[in-house]
Amino acid sequence: MGKPTGFLEYQRLSQAYEPVPERIKSYKEFVLRLSDEQAAVQGARCMDCGIPFCNNGCPVNNIIPDWNDLVYRGQWQQAIEVLHSTNNFPEFTGRICPAPCEAACTLNINSDAVGIKSIEQAIIDKAWEQGWVKPQPAAAKTGKKIAVVGSGPAGMAAAQQLARAGHDVTVFEKNDRVGGLLRYGIPDFKMEKSLIDRRVEQMQAEGVTFRTGVVVGAKDMPAGIINDAKEVVTADQLKAEFDAVVLAGGSEVPRDLPVPGRELAGVHYALEFLIPQNKQVAGDRPNPISAEGCNVVVIGGGDTGSDCVGTSYRHGATSVTQFEVMPQPPEQENKALTWPYWPIKLRTSSSHLEGETQREYAIGTKEFIGENGKLTGVRTVRLEWKDGRMSEVAGSEQVFPAERVFLAMGFTNPVGGMLEAFGVDKDARGNAKATTDGEGCYATNVDKVFAAGDVRRGQSLVVWAIREGRQCARAVDEFLMGASVLPR
């Protein structure tokens, strides 16, 4: 610990944002990175606890106290080496991870947690600027061939680890660019896609082959999923050509809201709005769905809903209202009760602050109403929660004006066809059935077919996808070689 009294002397300094009037004019990132000096001071706040709960709070088990201390001492190159030892893509997590590590920070018991996420971003951004992030090709090849289906964070992490172990890795992606929902589900103002592109270049230099526009298993995609598939590869082809297959697709089937008026023009899944917008920013055709001059209602209070809010403001929406079926959580959690676990509390995103966002809690959607086939409003009812049971409040119906509704209520399971094509058993939620512990972890019931990330665990965080991709890579390496030097 570089500064034993740092947590007493220094206050938490959060990253600053560009002013709202400026940032909503574009889709560029607007979070201002900490300076080297600011990051060093924030690193000094780390207490180097006897039991660093942040390590366990972080799904990839980042060695957080170590790189906090290295940043405090100005040893940035060593800091990125420690950070990369557990996390292949800290520039992703440093931007879009909700930071469960900070919730678990010991300092968070009775003060403000160490700004772990902002320090992480400062380390990796400096590492790229200084040219410290370089390809790490394997010293020797094993002659084994591995197919990775899906190029999101789980697939990318698995592919990079396996390539560094000496295997020949081919990544199959159904869309026209690499990244999965990291590429198309997250707006550029939260994470610019050049960050993915430079990692792809690094992985290609390490021997990874990327094949885009390829659907594995079945050509027909469920409604609401946009892709650019030009080729179909069967499960039998992959099993015949490769020594192992890693299924690392996302959980992309959106949860629907089958109420009267669902068919009206103007009611869309969130991804029907967000994916074309990211494509437009990348230089493709304009987004066919516009929120300009519209009263927008976003149904769903999570990150995807927040992304719809921020994108709607950039379109020039007249108003934005966000619905959440659950009651409003407390503004401050009971730390004595929740620490070191992730607390339920009121969270206001940067997108909410970009306009006069109206946030409605304990509200249910009864009907979408419209004229001449076009949406004009949403009929709602207030909900009462008691003993975990929900009931409607009599006489509380209300109509919110709306020309656009975006359904952002989460995702239920992987796209149809892929798991069936491989004959992989599913769990009760429709995900690939595979364990994460013991012998044969991440292996499915089908010989040499493994599953990791959202396709196995269901909708989750980018940091969990990276963790599972890394762990699955080790399991595959052990399966092929009998032992592995890859970290778990």
CSV table of C-alpha atoms in Angstrom, one decimal:
chain,number,residue,atom,x,y,z
A,1,MET,CA,0.0,0.0,0.0
A,2,GLY,CA,1.7,3.2,-1.2
A,3,LYS,CA,-0.2,5.6,1.0
A,4,PRO,CA,-1.4,4.1,4.3
A,5,THR,CA,-3.5,7.1,5.1
A,6,GLY,CA,-4.6,7.9,1.6
A,7,PHE,CA,-8.2,6.9,2.2
A,8,LEU,CA,-8.4,9.4,5.1
A,9,GLU,CA,-6.7,12.2,3.2
A,10,TYR,CA,-8.3,12.1,-0.3
A,11,GLN,CA,-11.9,12.2,-1.5
A,12,ARG,CA,-13.3,10.1,-4.3
A,13,LEU,CA,-13.0,11.9,-7.6
A,14,SER,CA,-15.4,10.7,-10.3
A,15,GLN,CA,-14.7,11.1,-14.0
A,16,ALA,CA,-16.2,14.3,-15.5
A,17,TYR,CA,-18.6,14.5,-18.4
A,18,GLU,CA,-18.7,16.9,-21.3
A,19,PRO,CA,-21.6,19.3,-21.0
A,20,VAL,CA,-25.0,17.9,-22.1
A,21,PRO,CA,-25.6,20.5,-24.9
A,22,GLU,CA,-22.3,19.4,-26.5
A,23,ARG,CA,-22.4,15.7,-26.0
A,24,ILE,CA,-25.9,15.1,-27.4
A,25,LYS,CA,-24.8,16.6,-30.7
A,26,SER,CA,-22.8,13.5,-31.5
A,27,TYR,CA,-22.4,9.8,-30.7
A,28,LYS,CA,-18.8,10.2,-29.5
A,29,GLU,CA,-17.7,9.2,-26.0
A,30,PHE,CA,-18.1,12.1,-23.5
A,31,VAL,CA,-16.5,10.7,-20.3
A,32,LEU,CA,-13.3,12.6,-19.5
A,33,ARG,CA,-10.5,10.3,-18.4
A,34,LEU,CA,-8.6,11.0,-15.2
A,35,SER,CA,-5.2,12.5,-15.6
A,36,ASP,CA,-2.2,10.6,-14.5
A,37,GLU,CA,-2.0,12.7,-11.3
A,38,GLN,CA,-5.7,12.3,-10.5
A,39,ALA,CA,-5.5,8.5,-11.1
A,40,ALA,CA,-2.5,8.3,-8.7
A,41,VAL,CA,-4.4,10.1,-6.0
A,42,GLN,CA,-7.4,7.9,-6.5
A,43,GLY,CA,-5.1,4.8,-6.3
A,44,ALA,CA,-3.7,6.1,-3.0
A,45,ARG,CA,-7.2,5.8,-1.5
A,46,CYS,CA,-7.0,2.0,-1.8
A,47,MET,CA,-6.6,0.5,1.7
A,48,ASP,CA,-4.9,-2.7,0.5
A,49,CYS,CA,-7.2,-4.6,2.9
A,50,GLY,CA,-6.3,-7.8,4.6
A,51,ILE,CA,-9.1,-9.4,2.6
A,52,PRO,CA,-9.6,-7.4,-0.6
A,53,PHE,CA,-13.3,-8.1,-1.2
A,54,CYS,CA,-13.1,-6.1,-4.5
A,55,ASN,CA,-11.2,-9.1,-6.0
A,56,ASN,CA,-14.2,-11.4,-5.4
A,57,GLY,CA,-16.7,-8.7,-6.3
A,58,CYS,CA,-15.1,-8.5,-9.7
A,59,PRO,CA,-16.2,-11.5,-11.9
A,60,VAL,CA,-12.8,-11.7,-13.6
A,61,ASN,CA,-11.0,-11.4,-10.2
A,62,ASN,CA,-8.9,-8.4,-11.1
A,63,ILE,CA,-6.0,-8.0,-8.8
A,64,ILE,CA,-7.2,-4.5,-7.9
A,65,PRO,CA,-5.1,-3.4,-4.9
A,66,ASP,CA,-1.9,-4.3,-6.8
A,67,TRP,CA,-2.6,-2.1,-9.8
A,68,ASN,CA,-4.0,0.7,-7.6
A,69,ASP,CA,-0.7,0.8,-5.8
A,70,LEU,CA,1.3,0.7,-9.1
A,71,VAL,CA,-0.6,3.6,-10.4
A,72,TYR,CA,0.0,5.5,-7.2
A,73,ARG,CA,3.7,4.9,-7.6
A,74,GLY,CA,3.6,5.9,-11.3
A,75,GLN,CA,4.5,2.4,-12.5
A,76,TRP,CA,2.0,2.3,-15.3
A,77,GLN,CA,3.5,-0.4,-17.5
A,78,GLN,CA,3.6,-2.8,-14.6
A,79,ALA,CA,0.0,-1.8,-13.8
A,80,ILE,CA,-1.2,-2.9,-17.3
A,81,GLU,CA,0.6,-6.2,-17.0
A,82,VAL,CA,-1.2,-6.9,-13.8
A,83,LEU,CA,-4.5,-5.8,-15.2
A,84,HIS,CA,-4.1,-7.9,-18.4
A,85,SER,CA,-3.2,-10.9,-16.3
A,86,THR,CA,-6.9,-11.3,-15.4
A,87,ASN,CA,-8.8,-9.3,-18.1
A,88,ASN,CA,-8.3,-9.4,-21.8
A,89,PHE,CA,-10.2,-6.3,-22.6
A,90,PRO,CA,-10.1,-3.7,-19.7
A,91,GLU,CA,-11.0,-0.9,-22.2
A,92,PHE,CA,-14.4,-2.5,-22.5
A,93,THR,CA,-15.0,-3.1,-18.8
A,94,GLY,CA,-13.5,0.2,-17.8
A,95,ARG,CA,-16.2,1.9,-19.8
A,96,ILE,CA,-19.4,-0.2,-19.5
A,97,CYS,CA,-19.0,-2.5,-16.5
A,98,PRO,CA,-21.3,-1.4,-13.6
A,99,ALA,CA,-18.4,-2.0,-11.3
A,100,PRO,CA,-19.5,-4.6,-8.7
A,101,CYS,CA,-15.9,-4.4,-7.4
A,102,GLU,CA,-16.7,-0.9,-6.1
A,103,ALA,CA,-19.8,-2.1,-4.3
A,104,ALA,CA,-17.5,-4.7,-2.6
A,105,CYS,CA,-14.8,-2.2,-1.7
A,106,THR,CA,-14.1,-2.2,2.0
A,107,LEU,CA,-14.0,1.6,2.0
A,108,ASN,CA,-17.6,1.5,0.7
A,109,ILE,CA,-18.8,0.3,4.1
A,110,ASN,CA,-18.9,3.8,5.5
A,111,SER,CA,-17.4,6.0,2.9
A,112,ASP,CA,-17.1,6.4,-0.9
A,113,ALA,CA,-15.6,3.4,-2.6
A,114,VAL,CA,-12.3,3.6,-4.4
A,115,GLY,CA,-12.8,4.7,-8.0
A,116,ILE,CA,-11.7,1.4,-9.4
A,117,LYS,CA,-13.4,1.6,-12.7
A,118,SER,CA,-11.9,5.0,-13.6
A,119,ILE,CA,-8.4,3.8,-12.6
A,120,GLU,CA,-8.9,0.7,-14.8
A,121,GLN,CA,-9.8,2.9,-17.8
A,122,ALA,CA,-6.9,5.2,-17.2
A,123,ILE,CA,-4.4,2.3,-17.1
A,124,ILE,CA,-5.6,0.7,-20.4
A,125,ASP,CA,-6.0,3.9,-22.3
A,126,LYS,CA,-2.5,5.0,-21.3
A,127,ALA,CA,-1.2,1.5,-22.3
A,128,TRP,CA,-2.6,1.9,-25.8
A,129,GLU,CA,-1.3,5.4,-26.1
A,130,GLN,CA,2.2,4.3,-25.1
A,131,GLY,CA,2.2,1.3,-27.4
A,132,TRP,CA,2.4,-1.2,-24.6
A,133,VAL,CA,-0.4,-3.4,-25.9
A,134,LYS,CA,1.1,-5.7,-28.5
A,135,PRO,CA,0.2,-9.0,-30.1
A,136,GLN,CA,1.3,-12.1,-28.1
A,137,PRO,CA,1.5,-14.9,-30.7
A,138,ALA,CA,2.1,-18.4,-29.4
A,139,ALA,CA,5.7,-19.6,-29.5
A,140,ALA,CA,4.6,-22.9,-30.9
A,141,LYS,CA,1.5,-24.3,-32.7
A,142,THR,CA,-0.4,-27.3,-31.4
A,143,GLY,CA,-2.0,-28.2,-34.8
A,144,LYS,CA,-5.4,-28.2,-33.1
A,145,LYS,CA,-8.3,-26.3,-34.8
A,146,ILE,CA,-11.0,-24.6,-32.8
A,147,ALA,CA,-14.2,-22.9,-33.9
A,148,VAL,CA,-15.7,-20.1,-31.8
A,149,VAL,CA,-19.3,-19.2,-32.6
A,150,GLY,CA,-20.0,-15.6,-31.7
A,151,SER,CA,-17.7,-12.7,-31.5
A,152,GLY,CA,-19.0,-10.9,-28.4
A,153,PRO,CA,-16.8,-10.5,-25.3
A,154,ALA,CA,-17.1,-14.2,-24.4
A,155,GLY,CA,-16.1,-15.4,-27.9
A,156,MET,CA,-13.3,-12.8,-28.2
A,157,ALA,CA,-11.9,-13.7,-24.8
A,158,ALA,CA,-12.0,-17.5,-25.5
A,159,ALA,CA,-10.5,-17.0,-29.0
A,160,GLN,CA,-7.6,-14.8,-27.8
A,161,GLN,CA,-6.7,-17.2,-24.9
A,162,LEU,CA,-6.8,-20.3,-27.2
A,163,ALA,CA,-4.7,-18.6,-29.9
A,164,ARG,CA,-2.1,-17.7,-27.3
A,165,ALA,CA,-2.1,-21.3,-26.3
A,166,GLY,CA,-1.0,-22.2,-29.8
A,167,HIS,CA,-4.3,-23.4,-31.3
A,168,ASP,CA,-5.7,-22.3,-34.7
A,169,VAL,CA,-8.9,-20.4,-33.9
A,170,THR,CA,-11.6,-19.3,-36.3
A,171,VAL,CA,-14.4,-17.0,-35.0
A,172,PHE,CA,-17.8,-17.1,-36.7
A,173,GLU,CA,-20.0,-14.1,-36.5
A,174,LYS,CA,-23.5,-13.7,-38.1
A,175,ASN,CA,-23.3,-9.9,-38.4
A,176,ASP,CA,-21.1,-7.9,-40.7
A,177,ARG,CA,-18.7,-6.8,-38.1
A,178,VAL,CA,-17.0,-8.4,-35.0
A,179,GLY,CA,-18.2,-7.6,-31.5
A,180,GLY,CA,-21.7,-9.1,-31.1
A,181,LEU,CA,-23.9,-6.9,-28.9
A,182,LEU,CA,-20.8,-5.2,-27.7
A,183,ARG,CA,-20.7,-3.8,-31.2
A,184,TYR,CA,-24.3,-3.3,-32.0
A,185,GLY,CA,-26.2,-3.3,-28.6
A,186,ILE,CA,-24.2,-0.6,-26.9
A,187,PRO,CA,-24.3,2.9,-28.3
A,188,ASP,CA,-21.1,4.6,-29.4
A,189,PHE,CA,-21.4,7.4,-26.9
A,190,LYS,CA,-20.8,4.7,-24.2
A,191,MET,CA,-18.1,2.9,-26.1
A,192,GLU,CA,-16.7,3.8,-29.4
A,193,LYS,CA,-16.2,0.8,-31.7
A,194,SER,CA,-12.7,1.7,-32.7
A,195,LEU,CA,-11.8,0.0,-29.3
A,196,ILE,CA,-13.1,-3.3,-30.7
A,197,ASP,CA,-11.4,-2.8,-34.1
A,198,ARG,CA,-7.9,-2.5,-32.6
A,199,ARG,CA,-8.4,-5.6,-30.4
A,200,VAL,CA,-9.5,-7.5,-33.6
A,201,GLU,CA,-6.3,-6.3,-35.3
A,202,GLN,CA,-4.3,-7.6,-32.3
A,203,MET,CA,-6.0,-10.9,-32.3
A,204,GLN,CA,-5.5,-11.3,-36.1
A,205,ALA,CA,-1.8,-10.7,-35.5
A,206,GLU,CA,-2.0,-13.5,-32.9
A,207,GLY,CA,-3.4,-15.9,-35.5
A,208,VAL,CA,-7.2,-15.6,-35.0
A,209,THR,CA,-9.3,-15.8,-38.1
A,210,PHE,CA,-12.6,-13.9,-38.2
A,211,ARG,CA,-15.4,-14.9,-40.6
A,212,THR,CA,-18.3,-12.5,-40.5
A,213,GLY,CA,-21.8,-12.7,-42.1
A,214,VAL,CA,-21.9,-16.4,-41.3
A,215,VAL,CA,-24.9,-18.0,-39.4
A,216,VAL,CA,-24.1,-21.3,-37.7
A,217,GLY,CA,-27.0,-23.7,-37.5
A,218,ALA,CA,-30.1,-22.0,-38.9
A,219,LYS,CA,-30.6,-19.1,-41.2
A,220,ASP,CA,-33.9,-17.7,-39.9
A,221,MET,CA,-33.3,-15.3,-37.1
A,222,PRO,CA,-36.1,-14.4,-34.6
A,223,ALA,CA,-38.0,-11.2,-35.0
A,224,GLY,CA,-36.2,-8.2,-33.7
A,225,ILE,CA,-32.7,-9.5,-34.4
A,226,ILE,CA,-31.0,-7.8,-37.3
A,227,ASN,CA,-28.0,-9.5,-39.0
A,228,ASP,CA,-26.1,-9.5,-42.3
A,229,ALA,CA,-25.7,-13.2,-42.8
A,230,LYS,CA,-24.6,-14.2,-46.2
A,231,GLU,CA,-23.6,-17.8,-45.5
A,232,VAL,CA,-24.9,-20.7,-43.4
A,233,VAL,CA,-22.5,-23.2,-41.9
A,234,THR,CA,-24.0,-26.3,-40.4
A,235,ALA,CA,-23.2,-27.8,-37.0
A,236,ASP,CA,-22.0,-31.0,-38.7
A,237,GLN,CA,-19.6,-29.0,-40.8
A,238,LEU,CA,-18.0,-27.4,-37.7
A,239,LYS,CA,-17.8,-30.7,-35.8
A,240,ALA,CA,-16.2,-32.4,-38.8
A,241,GLU,CA,-13.6,-29.6,-39.5
A,242,PHE,CA,-12.6,-28.6,-36.0
A,243,ASP,CA,-11.2,-30.4,-33.0
A,244,ALA,CA,-13.4,-28.4,-30.6
A,245,VAL,CA,-16.3,-25.9,-30.9
A,246,VAL,CA,-17.1,-23.1,-28.4
A,247,LEU,CA,-20.6,-21.7,-28.5
A,248,ALA,CA,-20.4,-18.1,-27.3
A,249,GLY,CA,-23.4,-16.4,-28.8
A,250,GLY,CA,-25.5,-14.0,-26.9
A,251,SER,CA,-28.9,-14.1,-25.3
A,252,GLU,CA,-30.6,-12.1,-28.0
A,253,VAL,CA,-34.3,-13.0,-28.0
A,254,PRO,CA,-36.0,-9.9,-26.6
A,255,ARG,CA,-38.8,-10.2,-24.1
A,256,ASP,CA,-42.1,-9.2,-25.7
A,257,LEU,CA,-45.1,-7.3,-24.2
A,258,PRO,CA,-48.2,-8.9,-25.8
A,259,VAL,CA,-50.8,-6.4,-24.9
A,260,PRO,CA,-53.5,-5.0,-27.2
A,261,GLY,CA,-52.1,-2.6,-29.8
A,262,ARG,CA,-48.7,-4.4,-29.9
A,263,GLU,CA,-48.9,-4.4,-33.7
A,264,LEU,CA,-49.1,-0.6,-34.1
A,265,ALA,CA,-46.5,1.2,-36.1
A,266,GLY,CA,-44.1,2.8,-33.6
A,267,VAL,CA,-43.8,0.0,-31.1
A,268,HIS,CA,-40.3,-1.6,-31.4
A,269,TYR,CA,-37.9,-3.8,-29.6
A,270,ALA,CA,-35.0,-1.8,-28.2
A,271,LEU,CA,-32.5,-3.5,-30.5
A,272,GLU,CA,-34.6,-2.6,-33.6
A,273,PHE,CA,-33.7,0.9,-32.7
A,274,LEU,CA,-30.2,0.6,-31.3
A,275,ILE,CA,-28.6,-1.7,-33.8
A,276,PRO,CA,-29.5,0.3,-36.9
A,277,GLN,CA,-28.3,3.4,-35.0
A,278,ASN,CA,-24.9,1.9,-34.4
A,279,LYS,CA,-24.8,0.9,-38.1
A,280,GLN,CA,-25.6,4.4,-39.1
A,281,VAL,CA,-22.8,5.8,-36.9
A,282,ALA,CA,-20.4,3.2,-38.6
A,283,GLY,CA,-21.3,4.6,-42.0
A,284,ASP,CA,-24.1,2.3,-43.1
A,285,ARG,CA,-27.6,3.4,-44.2
A,286,PRO,CA,-29.6,5.7,-41.9
A,287,ASN,CA,-31.6,4.3,-39.0
A,288,PRO,CA,-35.1,3.7,-40.4
A,289,ILE,CA,-36.6,4.4,-36.9
A,290,SER,CA,-36.5,8.1,-35.9
A,291,ALA,CA,-37.4,9.5,-32.5
A,292,GLU,CA,-37.1,13.1,-33.7
A,293,GLY,CA,-40.1,15.2,-32.5
A,294,CYS,CA,-41.6,12.2,-30.8
A,295,ASN,CA,-42.9,11.5,-27.3
A,296,VAL,CA,-40.9,8.4,-26.5
A,297,VAL,CA,-41.8,5.8,-23.9
A,298,VAL,CA,-39.1,3.3,-22.9
A,299,ILE,CA,-40.4,0.2,-21.1
A,300,GLY,CA,-37.7,-1.3,-19.0
A,301,GLY,CA,-35.5,0.3,-16.4
A,302,GLY,CA,-32.2,-1.4,-17.1
A,303,ASP,CA,-29.1,-0.5,-19.2
A,304,THR,CA,-30.7,-1.2,-22.5
A,305,GLY,CA,-33.6,1.1,-21.6
A,306,SER,CA,-31.1,3.8,-20.6
A,307,ASP,CA,-29.3,3.4,-24.0
A,308,CYS,CA,-32.7,4.0,-25.7
A,309,VAL,CA,-33.1,7.2,-23.6
A,310,GLY,CA,-29.7,8.6,-24.6
A,311,THR,CA,-30.2,7.7,-28.2
A,312,SER,CA,-33.7,9.3,-28.3
A,313,TYR,CA,-32.3,12.6,-26.9
A,314,ARG,CA,-29.7,12.5,-29.7
A,315,HIS,CA,-32.4,12.1,-32.2
A,316,GLY,CA,-34.2,15.1,-30.9
A,317,ALA,CA,-37.1,13.5,-29.0
A,318,THR,CA,-39.8,15.9,-27.6
A,319,SER,CA,-40.0,14.0,-24.4
A,320,VAL,CA,-38.7,10.7,-22.9
A,321,THR,CA,-40.5,8.7,-20.2
A,322,GLN,CA,-39.1,5.4,-18.8
A,323,PHE,CA,-41.3,2.8,-17.2
A,324,GLU,CA,-40.3,0.3,-14.6
A,325,VAL,CA,-42.7,-2.4,-13.2
A,326,MET,CA,-40.9,-2.6,-9.9
A,327,PRO,CA,-41.2,0.0,-7.1
A,328,GLN,CA,-38.7,2.8,-6.9
A,329,PRO,CA,-35.7,1.6,-5.0
A,330,PRO,CA,-34.1,3.6,-2.2
A,331,GLU,CA,-31.7,6.4,-3.1
A,332,GLN,CA,-29.1,5.0,-0.7
A,333,GLU,CA,-28.7,1.3,0.2
A,334,ASN,CA,-28.4,0.0,3.7
A,335,LYS,CA,-24.7,-0.7,3.5
A,336,ALA,CA,-24.6,-2.6,6.8
A,337,LEU,CA,-27.1,-5.0,5.3
A,338,THR,CA,-25.9,-5.3,1.6
A,339,TRP,CA,-22.1,-4.9,1.6
A,340,PRO,CA,-20.2,-6.5,-0.1
A,341,TYR,CA,-22.9,-7.5,-2.4
A,342,TRP,CA,-24.4,-5.6,-5.3
A,343,PRO,CA,-27.1,-3.4,-3.8
A,344,ILE,CA,-30.5,-2.5,-5.1
A,345,LYS,CA,-30.7,1.3,-5.1
A,346,LEU,CA,-31.8,4.1,-7.3
A,347,ARG,CA,-29.3,4.5,-10.2
A,348,THR,CA,-29.3,7.5,-12.5
A,349,SER,CA,-27.4,7.1,-15.7
A,350,SER,CA,-25.7,9.8,-17.8
A,351,SER,CA,-28.5,9.4,-20.3
A,352,HIS,CA,-31.2,10.2,-17.8
A,353,LEU,CA,-29.4,13.5,-17.2
A,354,GLU,CA,-29.4,14.5,-20.8
A,355,GLY,CA,-33.0,15.7,-20.7
A,356,GLU,CA,-35.9,15.9,-18.4
A,357,THR,CA,-36.4,12.2,-18.3
A,358,GLN,CA,-39.6,11.2,-16.5
A,359,ARG,CA,-39.1,8.0,-14.7
A,360,GLU,CA,-42.2,6.1,-13.6
A,361,TYR,CA,-42.0,3.2,-11.1
A,362,ALA,CA,-44.6,0.5,-10.2
A,363,ILE,CA,-46.4,1.0,-13.4
A,364,GLY,CA,-47.9,-1.6,-15.8
A,365,THR,CA,-48.7,-1.3,-19.5
A,366,LYS,CA,-52.3,-2.2,-20.3
A,367,GLU,CA,-52.6,-1.2,-24.0
A,368,PHE,CA,-50.9,0.6,-26.9
A,369,ILE,CA,-53.4,2.9,-28.4
A,370,GLY,CA,-53.3,4.5,-31.8
A,371,GLU,CA,-55.0,5.9,-34.9
A,372,ASN,CA,-54.9,4.7,-38.5
A,373,GLY,CA,-52.4,1.9,-37.4
A,374,LYS,CA,-50.0,4.4,-35.8
A,375,LEU,CA,-49.1,4.6,-32.1
A,376,THR,CA,-50.4,7.7,-30.3
A,377,GLY,CA,-50.2,6.7,-26.6
A,378,VAL,CA,-49.8,4.1,-23.9
A,379,ARG,CA,-52.5,3.1,-21.4
A,380,THR,CA,-51.1,2.3,-18.0
A,381,VAL,CA,-52.1,1.3,-14.5
A,382,ARG,CA,-50.3,1.8,-11.2
A,383,LEU,CA,-49.2,-1.3,-9.4
A,384,GLU,CA,-49.0,-2.1,-5.7
A,385,TRP,CA,-46.4,-4.5,-4.3
A,386,LYS,CA,-47.1,-6.3,-1.1
A,387,ASP,CA,-45.3,-9.3,0.3
A,388,GLY,CA,-43.8,-9.8,-3.1
A,389,ARG,CA,-47.1,-9.9,-4.9
A,390,MET,CA,-48.3,-7.4,-7.4
A,391,SER,CA,-51.8,-6.0,-7.8
A,392,GLU,CA,-53.3,-3.2,-9.8
A,393,VAL,CA,-54.5,0.0,-8.1
A,394,ALA,CA,-58.1,0.6,-8.9
A,395,GLY,CA,-58.9,3.8,-10.7
A,396,SER,CA,-55.2,4.5,-11.5
A,397,GLU,CA,-55.4,4.1,-15.3
A,398,GLN,CA,-53.5,6.8,-17.2
A,399,VAL,CA,-52.6,7.5,-20.8
A,400,PHE,CA,-49.1,8.7,-21.7
A,401,PRO,CA,-48.8,10.3,-25.2
A,402,ALA,CA,-46.3,8.4,-27.3
A,403,GLU,CA,-45.3,8.1,-31.0
A,404,ARG,CA,-42.5,5.7,-30.2
A,405,VAL,CA,-42.3,2.9,-27.7
A,406,PHE,CA,-39.1,0.9,-27.2
A,407,LEU,CA,-39.4,-2.5,-25.4
A,408,ALA,CA,-36.3,-2.9,-23.2
A,409,MET,CA,-37.3,-5.6,-20.8
A,410,GLY,CA,-34.3,-7.9,-21.2
A,411,PHE,CA,-33.6,-11.0,-23.2
A,412,THR,CA,-34.9,-14.5,-22.7
A,413,ASN,CA,-32.6,-16.9,-24.4
A,414,PRO,CA,-30.2,-17.5,-27.4
A,415,VAL,CA,-31.4,-17.2,-30.9
A,416,GLY,CA,-33.3,-20.1,-32.1
A,417,GLY,CA,-31.7,-22.9,-34.2
A,418,MET,CA,-28.1,-23.0,-33.1
A,419,LEU,CA,-28.4,-25.1,-29.9
A,420,GLU,CA,-30.9,-27.4,-31.7
A,421,ALA,CA,-28.6,-27.8,-34.6
A,422,PHE,CA,-25.8,-29.1,-32.4
A,423,GLY,CA,-28.1,-31.2,-30.3
A,424,VAL,CA,-27.1,-29.3,-27.1
A,425,ASP,CA,-29.2,-29.9,-24.0
A,426,LYS,CA,-30.9,-26.8,-22.6
A,427,ASP,CA,-31.6,-25.7,-19.1
A,428,ALA,CA,-35.0,-24.6,-17.8
A,429,ARG,CA,-34.5,-21.1,-19.3
A,430,GLY,CA,-33.5,-22.3,-22.8
A,431,ASN,CA,-29.8,-21.7,-22.4
A,432,ALA,CA,-27.1,-24.2,-23.2
A,433,LYS,CA,-26.7,-26.6,-20.3
A,434,ALA,CA,-23.1,-26.8,-19.0
A,435,THR,CA,-21.5,-26.6,-15.6
A,436,THR,CA,-18.7,-24.2,-14.6
A,437,ASP,CA,-17.0,-26.3,-12.0
A,438,GLY,CA,-15.2,-29.6,-11.8
A,439,GLU,CA,-14.1,-32.0,-14.5
A,440,GLY,CA,-15.7,-31.2,-17.9
A,441,CYS,CA,-16.6,-27.6,-17.0
A,442,TYR,CA,-18.2,-25.6,-19.8
A,443,ALA,CA,-18.6,-28.9,-21.8
A,444,THR,CA,-22.1,-29.6,-23.2
A,445,ASN,CA,-23.6,-33.0,-23.6
A,446,VAL,CA,-22.3,-33.1,-27.2
A,447,ASP,CA,-18.7,-34.3,-27.6
A,448,LYS,CA,-16.1,-31.5,-28.1
A,449,VAL,CA,-18.8,-28.8,-28.0
A,450,PHE,CA,-18.5,-26.2,-25.2
A,451,ALA,CA,-20.6,-23.2,-24.2
A,452,ALA,CA,-19.7,-20.0,-22.5
A,453,GLY,CA,-21.1,-16.5,-21.9
A,454,ASP,CA,-24.7,-15.5,-22.3
A,455,VAL,CA,-25.6,-18.5,-24.3
A,456,ARG,CA,-24.9,-20.6,-21.2
A,457,ARG,CA,-25.6,-18.3,-18.2
A,458,GLY,CA,-28.3,-16.1,-19.8
A,459,GLN,CA,-28.4,-12.3,-20.2
A,460,SER,CA,-25.5,-10.9,-18.1
A,461,LEU,CA,-22.7,-8.4,-17.9
A,462,VAL,CA,-19.7,-8.0,-20.3
A,463,VAL,CA,-17.3,-8.8,-17.4
A,464,TRP,CA,-19.1,-12.1,-16.8
A,465,ALA,CA,-18.8,-12.9,-20.5
A,466,ILE,CA,-15.0,-12.3,-20.4
A,467,ARG,CA,-14.7,-14.4,-17.3
A,468,GLU,CA,-16.6,-17.3,-18.9
A,469,GLY,CA,-14.7,-17.0,-22.2
A,470,ARG,CA,-11.3,-17.2,-20.4
A,471,GLN,CA,-12.4,-20.1,-18.2
A,472,CYS,CA,-13.9,-22.0,-21.2
A,473,ALA,CA,-10.6,-21.5,-23.1
A,474,ARG,CA,-8.7,-23.3,-20.3
A,475,ALA,CA,-11.3,-26.1,-20.3
A,476,VAL,CA,-11.0,-26.5,-24.1
A,477,ASP,CA,-7.2,-26.5,-23.8
A,478,GLU,CA,-7.2,-29.2,-21.2
A,479,PHE,CA,-9.6,-31.2,-23.3
A,480,LEU,CA,-7.4,-31.1,-26.3
A,481,MET,CA,-3.9,-31.2,-24.6
A,482,GLY,CA,-4.6,-33.0,-21.3
A,483,ALA,CA,-3.3,-30.0,-19.4
A,484,SER,CA,-3.2,-26.3,-19.7
A,485,VAL,CA,-1.1,-23.3,-18.6
A,486,LEU,CA,-3.9,-20.9,-19.3
A,487,PRO,CA,-5.2,-19.1,-16.2
A,488,ARG,CA,-8.7,-20.0,-15.0
